[in-house]
Amino acid sequence: MAWSTLPTLADGGTPTAAQLNQYKGNLDYLHSQRKYNYEYSGTTNFTTTGTTWGTISSDFIGTIVTSGGHLFALLSGVTQQLELDISLNGTRLCSTAAAGTGSLRMDNTGYAEIMNLPVLYNNLAAGTYVVAAQWKATSGTGTLDASYRPRFHVREL
Amino acid sequence: MAWSDIDEYDVRQLMDASAMASLKDDINYLLAPNAATYHHPGTGANYTTTGLGEDLDATNFNLSIVTGGGLVMGMFYGQFKTSVAGNTVRATIVHVDPISYIGRNLFWDYTIETASGDTNGEPRGWVQYFPGLPAGTHQFKVVWGIGGGATGTLLVGWRPRFSVVEK
């Protein structure tokens, strides 16, 4: 199902079935929602010792084809010694800040705490968007704890 | 683009161009409802507070959108710290109306907190829903506070971000 540009109808005319079905099609499109959901259910922690930015795994990458509008992304998990960010078509949210900085950082060692990164991308043009969770270690081994089922959610909003 | 109320149809009423245009506009609005975002550039002084229920930034973390009467979703993330470990810095998003604007001064009515005194503080990100708002212009602010004579800080280097969207 695809979004279509609705016709402008004039007084005195009779809308065709095809025209009215475009209205129906767009309502169905809005209801169906383009989205990507991932919830990890394994038992092995995600870990990294990398100090440069990279993706967590292919499961933390969502590709959404939009018809124009907003994208909402949410990365959540329990972490330690990690910096997290989200990229849109390869550009991290925080890429224009101080070199290497992410959007959120958890330095704590020996215990993990929750990190939520909710992001709204406003008024994107119609197209294909690759949204990816990115990470790097702040020191030692950065950990995304499996027992709290980290999640990555992307949807057209 | 704005949401508009569509008149109810009567039996045997002929659709006119105006009615169909309203339907078209509302469908288009649902694809891209009104929204606003402020993304801090990541430079300049950190934000600090020693008070309760203060605006985080009355200019920038202060967003208004025109809604058609739907639910508004607000979201924020940032890196918070306190000058005295154990004295919690807290924050929330308020809808600026006569109730919640006063309610922002209730220090316990906050959404997140951290007692971290670490150099880089701790991250906090959250989503808040605002249901039941009538159609019109609505203003939302991030407010925060800290007690016990400590200083709360929001570190700007991680580019805190605030968004609101009708959905």
XYZ file of C-alpha atoms in Angstrom:
324
model
C 0.000 0.000 0.000
C 1.369 3.387 -0.972
C 0.536 6.964 -0.186
C -0.830 8.910 -3.141
C -1.378 12.588 -3.791
C -5.094 13.161 -3.412
C -6.982 14.890 -6.218
C -8.609 18.273 -5.787
C -12.248 17.749 -6.682
C -14.464 20.388 -8.231
C -18.077 21.274 -7.615
C -20.534 19.670 -9.977
C -18.379 16.737 -10.912
C -18.731 13.093 -9.959
C -15.701 11.598 -8.245
C -14.587 8.406 -9.862
C -14.115 5.195 -7.952
C -10.386 5.504 -8.522
C -10.350 8.969 -6.966
C -12.344 7.917 -3.917
C -10.205 4.816 -3.557
C -7.222 7.116 -3.245
C -8.838 8.581 -0.122
C -9.452 5.089 1.190
C -5.913 4.077 0.334
C -4.379 6.961 2.228
C -6.486 6.267 5.313
C -5.386 2.639 5.175
C -1.818 3.833 4.790
C -2.066 6.014 7.893
C -3.525 3.155 9.863
C -0.954 0.593 8.819
C 2.116 2.598 9.975
C 5.597 2.011 8.706
C 7.670 0.766 11.615
C 10.604 -1.294 12.767
C 10.677 -3.007 16.154
C 13.420 -5.018 17.749
C 13.513 -6.412 21.261
C 16.439 -8.569 22.249
C 15.423 -11.715 24.097
C 18.760 -13.469 24.346
C 20.975 -13.850 27.377
C 24.338 -12.641 26.084
C 25.230 -9.043 26.807
C 26.219 -6.777 23.951
C 29.742 -5.521 24.615
C 32.262 -3.303 22.908
C 35.738 -2.028 23.621
C 35.657 0.210 20.570
C 36.210 3.902 21.107
C 35.033 4.939 17.680
C 31.397 5.007 16.652
C 29.797 1.907 15.215
C 26.483 0.088 15.051
C 25.514 -2.288 17.867
C 24.323 -5.029 15.522
C 22.263 -5.334 12.372
C 19.178 -5.782 14.558
C 19.541 -2.231 15.808
C 19.092 -0.805 12.319
C 15.662 -0.020 10.927
C 14.867 1.001 7.361
C 11.684 2.975 6.845
C 10.250 4.197 3.554
C 8.215 7.295 4.301
C 5.857 9.430 2.290
C 6.981 12.595 4.062
C 6.343 13.496 7.659
C 8.034 12.657 10.930
C 10.062 9.710 12.134
C 10.179 8.669 15.778
C 13.028 6.538 17.084
C 13.509 5.131 20.563
C 16.549 3.261 21.827
C 16.281 1.881 25.337
C 18.450 -0.376 27.426
C 20.477 -0.751 30.573
C 24.095 0.152 30.096
C 27.457 0.897 31.599
C 30.583 2.530 30.208
C 28.820 3.394 26.987
C 28.006 6.363 24.844
C 24.946 6.038 22.600
C 23.597 7.883 19.616
C 21.227 7.390 16.697
C 22.078 8.021 13.073
C 19.816 8.872 10.158
C 21.216 7.785 6.810
C 24.656 7.672 8.393
C 24.626 11.027 10.172
C 24.614 10.842 13.950
C 22.444 13.222 15.903
C 25.406 14.580 17.791
C 27.909 14.549 14.957
C 28.191 18.336 14.937
C 29.050 18.591 18.626
C 32.489 18.139 20.162
C 34.461 15.459 18.409
C 33.359 12.009 19.406
C 30.481 13.067 21.604
C 27.239 11.110 21.458
C 23.752 12.081 22.539
C 23.886 10.212 25.855
C 26.731 8.879 27.984
C 26.875 6.473 30.928
C 30.285 6.309 32.604
C 29.385 4.135 35.546
C 31.386 0.977 36.148
C 30.361 -2.068 38.123
C 26.668 -1.446 37.729
C 24.344 -0.649 34.845
C 21.607 1.948 34.567
C 18.837 2.620 32.137
C 19.342 4.785 29.069
C 16.456 6.015 26.938
C 17.058 7.962 23.767
C 13.775 9.225 22.239
C 14.163 11.188 18.999
C 11.750 12.956 16.691
C 12.952 13.756 13.178
C 10.639 16.475 11.912
C 9.242 16.918 8.427
C 11.417 14.560 6.467
C 10.920 14.449 2.734
C 9.440 11.307 1.265
C 12.119 8.686 0.856
C 14.015 5.804 2.381
C 15.650 6.332 5.757
C 18.082 4.041 7.535
C 17.950 4.664 11.269
C 20.684 2.999 13.310
C 21.593 2.812 16.978
C 25.277 3.667 17.420
C 27.606 3.103 20.329
C 31.150 3.261 21.611
C 32.856 2.482 24.903
C 33.705 5.336 27.262
C 36.462 3.182 28.774
C 37.217 -0.491 29.151
C 34.322 -2.646 28.050
C 31.014 -0.959 27.369
C 27.987 -3.147 28.021
C 24.376 -3.207 26.928
C 22.763 -5.583 29.389
C 20.797 -8.462 27.874
C 18.704 -9.178 30.935
C 16.744 -5.951 30.503
C 15.863 -6.705 26.884
C 17.218 -3.702 25.003
C 14.867 -2.335 22.375
C 15.025 -0.294 19.228
C 11.878 1.144 17.733
C 11.453 3.309 14.647
C 8.187 4.393 13.132
C 6.699 6.943 10.845
C 4.713 9.194 13.133
C -1.109 22.776 7.554
C -3.961 22.681 10.049
C -6.614 20.212 11.114
C -10.191 21.378 10.523
C -13.494 19.987 11.722
C -15.462 18.428 8.906
C -19.188 19.137 8.884
C -21.441 16.142 9.381
C -23.075 14.876 6.223
C -26.803 14.536 5.759
C -28.620 11.803 3.857
C -28.654 12.568 0.136
C -26.383 15.540 0.622
C -24.170 16.142 -2.345
C -20.481 16.416 -1.664
C -19.031 19.695 -2.797
C -15.494 20.730 -3.519
C -15.145 22.391 -0.133
C -16.122 19.262 1.798
C -13.781 17.095 -0.210
C -10.961 19.615 0.203
C -11.433 19.519 3.985
C -11.284 15.744 3.931
C -8.159 15.838 1.800
C -6.466 18.394 4.075
C -7.232 16.384 7.208
C -5.849 13.202 5.692
C -2.710 15.082 4.675
C -2.446 16.552 8.176
C -2.454 13.083 9.701
C 0.579 12.190 7.601
C 2.557 15.164 8.921
C 0.907 16.645 12.014
C 2.259 19.798 13.566
C 5.495 19.325 15.472
C 8.429 21.336 16.777
C 11.942 20.478 17.885
C 14.838 22.303 19.504
C 18.217 20.602 19.224
C 20.898 22.374 21.231
C 23.993 23.165 19.118
C 26.303 21.688 21.765
C 28.344 24.815 22.390
C 28.256 27.533 25.032
C 27.676 27.403 28.756
C 26.018 24.505 30.486
C 22.635 25.150 32.052
C 22.566 25.334 35.852
C 19.892 25.643 38.503
C 19.771 26.011 42.261
C 16.022 26.440 42.467
C 12.830 24.459 42.209
C 10.544 24.377 39.210
C 12.532 26.694 36.981
C 12.440 26.892 33.218
C 15.406 25.028 31.789
C 15.635 27.599 29.003
C 12.634 29.876 28.605
C 13.623 30.696 25.039
C 14.738 27.462 23.469
C 13.336 24.592 25.495
C 9.972 26.249 25.057
C 7.963 25.001 22.088
C 4.492 25.854 20.827
C 2.386 23.984 18.289
C -1.115 24.443 16.942
C -3.113 21.265 17.465
C -6.414 20.005 16.170
C -7.430 18.596 19.540
C -5.363 15.427 19.464
C -2.905 13.948 21.910
C 0.481 15.666 22.118
C 3.643 13.654 22.631
C 6.614 15.438 24.200
C 10.113 14.034 24.520
C 13.457 15.163 25.871
C 16.925 13.786 26.432
C 20.008 15.242 28.047
C 22.936 14.695 30.349
C 22.221 15.816 33.941
C 24.399 16.067 37.035
C 24.301 17.420 40.580
C 26.997 19.233 42.513
C 26.285 17.156 45.596
C 25.974 13.434 45.019
C 22.671 12.395 46.538
C 20.915 15.710 46.003
C 18.751 14.854 43.046
C 18.286 17.066 40.045
C 14.866 16.542 38.500
C 13.100 17.541 35.314
C 9.845 17.205 33.462
C 7.887 18.643 30.539
C 4.915 20.849 31.362
C 2.035 22.060 29.290
C 1.805 25.737 30.104
C -1.760 26.117 31.284
C -3.051 27.580 34.554
C -2.815 24.191 36.264
C 0.406 22.577 35.184
C 2.275 25.851 35.080
C 1.579 26.249 38.771
C 2.110 22.536 39.251
C 5.636 22.827 37.923
C 6.583 24.304 41.279
C 5.699 21.072 43.024
C 9.187 19.710 43.248
C 8.040 16.121 43.564
C 5.970 16.225 40.386
C 8.874 15.478 38.128
C 9.381 12.768 35.556
C 13.071 11.948 35.883
C 15.818 12.456 38.401
C 19.453 11.668 38.951
C 21.671 11.921 41.992
C 24.843 11.549 39.961
C 27.739 13.833 40.741
C 29.975 12.246 38.124
C 31.911 14.553 35.831
C 29.684 13.688 32.896
C 26.547 13.172 34.976
C 24.023 10.629 33.806
C 21.739 10.454 30.768
C 18.034 10.906 31.059
C 15.544 10.616 28.234
C 11.788 10.341 28.445
C 8.460 10.659 26.634
C 5.387 12.348 28.070
C 1.859 12.330 26.700
C -0.571 15.219 27.001
C -4.071 13.955 26.242
C -7.296 15.897 26.194
C -5.989 19.226 24.997
C -8.519 21.288 23.048
C -7.755 22.450 19.528
C -5.580 25.548 19.543
C -2.073 26.737 20.284
C -0.301 24.909 23.086
C 2.994 25.722 24.744
C 5.340 23.199 26.321
C 8.426 23.771 28.433
C 11.107 21.702 30.070
C 11.312 22.612 33.756
C 13.733 21.368 36.363
C 14.965 21.828 39.897
C 17.189 20.659 42.695
C 17.027 20.839 46.466
C 19.364 21.020 49.423
C 21.419 23.976 48.269
C 23.050 21.973 45.502
C 23.474 23.004 41.881
C 21.934 20.998 39.077
C 23.596 21.035 35.664
C 22.517 20.063 32.177
C 25.615 19.454 30.092
C 25.170 20.917 26.609
C 28.041 19.045 24.970
C 25.748 16.082 24.317
C 23.274 18.327 22.508
C 20.050 17.938 24.510
C 16.951 17.765 22.356
C 13.302 18.616 22.983
C 10.384 17.784 20.693
C 6.608 17.979 20.722
C 4.241 16.525 18.151
C 0.500 16.103 17.888
C -0.433 12.501 17.300
